[in-house]
XYZ file of C-alpha atoms in Angstrom:
153
model
C 0.006 0.086 0.328
C 3.025 2.489 0.612
C 4.331 1.941 -2.901
C 0.715 3.090 -4.320
C 0.755 6.413 -1.490
C 4.130 7.596 -2.817
C 3.036 6.686 -6.506
C -0.190 9.229 -5.514
C 1.987 12.022 -3.596
C 4.710 11.880 -6.449
C 1.981 12.577 -9.127
C 0.170 15.429 -7.072
C 3.433 16.572 -6.337
C 4.754 16.971 -10.146
C 1.720 19.118 -10.012
C 2.520 20.748 -6.966
C 5.864 21.590 -8.639
C 4.555 22.675 -11.188
C 2.364 25.598 -9.947
C 4.853 26.588 -7.187
C 8.097 27.145 -9.695
C 5.874 29.305 -11.692
C 3.934 31.535 -9.763
C 5.862 35.007 -8.929
C 5.822 37.448 -5.530
C 2.804 39.405 -7.249
C 0.677 36.437 -7.220
C 0.202 35.900 -3.554
C -1.302 38.579 -2.061
C -3.827 38.886 -5.525
C -7.122 39.156 -5.063
C -9.016 38.331 -7.875
C -12.625 39.629 -5.889
C -13.619 41.988 -3.476
C -14.882 38.928 -1.367
C -11.272 37.163 -0.432
C -9.589 35.871 1.913
C -6.167 36.528 2.225
C -2.803 37.104 5.099
C -2.373 39.936 6.989
C 0.035 41.781 9.359
C -0.936 42.249 12.861
C -0.005 45.279 14.860
C 3.589 42.720 15.940
C 4.044 42.318 11.771
C 2.902 38.408 11.998
C 0.885 37.763 9.197
C -2.502 36.562 9.911
C -5.046 34.622 7.980
C -8.219 35.480 7.737
C -10.669 32.596 9.460
C -14.148 32.349 10.049
C -15.117 29.377 12.497
C -17.986 28.913 10.959
C -17.939 28.909 6.876
C -19.260 32.562 5.491
C -21.720 32.297 2.854
C -20.972 33.367 0.592
C -17.340 32.002 1.055
C -14.538 34.241 0.134
C -12.082 33.251 -2.469
C -8.788 32.967 -0.875
C -5.448 34.595 -2.035
C -2.580 32.295 -3.282
C -1.096 33.073 0.219
C -4.017 32.168 2.496
C -3.749 29.206 0.084
C -0.101 28.486 0.985
C -0.727 29.551 4.970
C -3.350 26.770 4.487
C -1.170 24.050 3.123
C 1.370 25.160 5.520
C -1.265 24.658 8.455
C -2.629 21.552 7.723
C 0.150 19.864 6.848
C 2.423 20.444 9.604
C -0.206 19.868 12.343
C -0.498 16.175 9.689
C 2.828 15.233 9.879
C 2.750 16.155 14.025
C -0.341 13.556 14.457
C 1.187 10.871 12.111
C 4.596 11.259 13.988
C 3.012 11.306 17.657
C 3.410 15.264 17.776
C 1.183 17.123 19.773
C -0.757 19.517 16.405
C -0.040 22.532 16.242
C -2.918 24.959 16.898
C -4.060 26.975 14.169
C -3.170 30.077 15.757
C 0.521 28.786 16.067
C 0.905 28.726 12.181
C 1.539 31.872 10.947
C 2.251 32.606 6.882
C 5.959 33.610 6.703
C 5.310 36.825 4.842
C 6.751 36.698 1.554
C 5.594 33.679 -1.738
C 8.996 32.227 -1.653
C 9.311 31.274 1.860
C 5.699 30.169 1.732
C 6.634 27.753 -1.367
C 10.196 26.972 0.671
C 8.576 26.132 3.759
C 5.991 24.207 1.352
C 8.682 22.529 -0.324
C 10.504 20.834 2.706
C 6.939 19.493 4.359
C 7.144 17.651 0.844
C 10.046 15.936 1.613
C 9.287 15.242 4.945
C 6.089 14.063 4.071
C 7.527 11.790 1.149
C 10.143 10.387 3.485
C 7.028 9.238 5.719
C 5.174 8.034 3.935
C 7.116 4.990 3.202
C 7.037 3.847 6.482
C 2.956 4.337 7.410
C 1.123 2.046 10.022
C -1.822 0.632 8.268
C -4.645 2.852 10.401
C -2.430 6.144 9.148
C -3.557 5.078 5.299
C -6.028 7.056 5.688
C -4.808 10.136 6.524
C -2.365 9.783 3.690
C -5.088 9.517 1.029
C -6.539 12.524 2.249
C -3.583 14.558 2.559
C -2.573 13.788 -1.253
C -5.968 14.611 -2.191
C -5.721 17.960 0.059
C -2.958 19.299 -1.587
C -4.058 18.059 -4.848
C -7.233 20.604 -4.595
C -5.318 23.252 -2.999
C -2.438 22.536 -6.047
C -5.438 23.257 -8.713
C -6.724 26.117 -6.475
C -3.219 28.297 -6.614
C -2.439 26.923 -10.227
C -6.238 28.079 -11.080
C -5.668 31.880 -9.347
C -1.991 32.036 -10.859
C -3.717 31.546 -14.402
C -6.335 34.401 -14.252
C -3.823 36.538 -13.058
C -1.569 35.636 -15.693
C -4.240 35.728 -18.150
C -5.393 39.938 -17.086
C -8.348 38.291 -14.631
């Protein structure tokens, strides 16, 4: 089963690498519509995501910055759970402040995740399947935003 998980992850990561390699700094905070979730510096200069405990209706369109924060958040906490560490609270996971640093952090998480996939226990397989699917979804959203901005939307 772990070989199949690695294959699925490698396929998903190929798409992620395509978009993460092409995204430019101006893409990260671009807001395609008035109703957006993004990341913003707080009074101390720490970049925090827009958030609501109950999903708003209509749902805001996330920026690339928000999506990269989201990937860093759920991937970090999933790795915490898989390795037996206490998962970080959402408020503890901050956006690094620029696109290049967020992409670098995602690449580090990908390398760590790939190493973990080879040795996952049977009871962790559903978590791995979910993470690979969540990554595919978030990367597709990042890619779509990148393409829309490049097309002059």
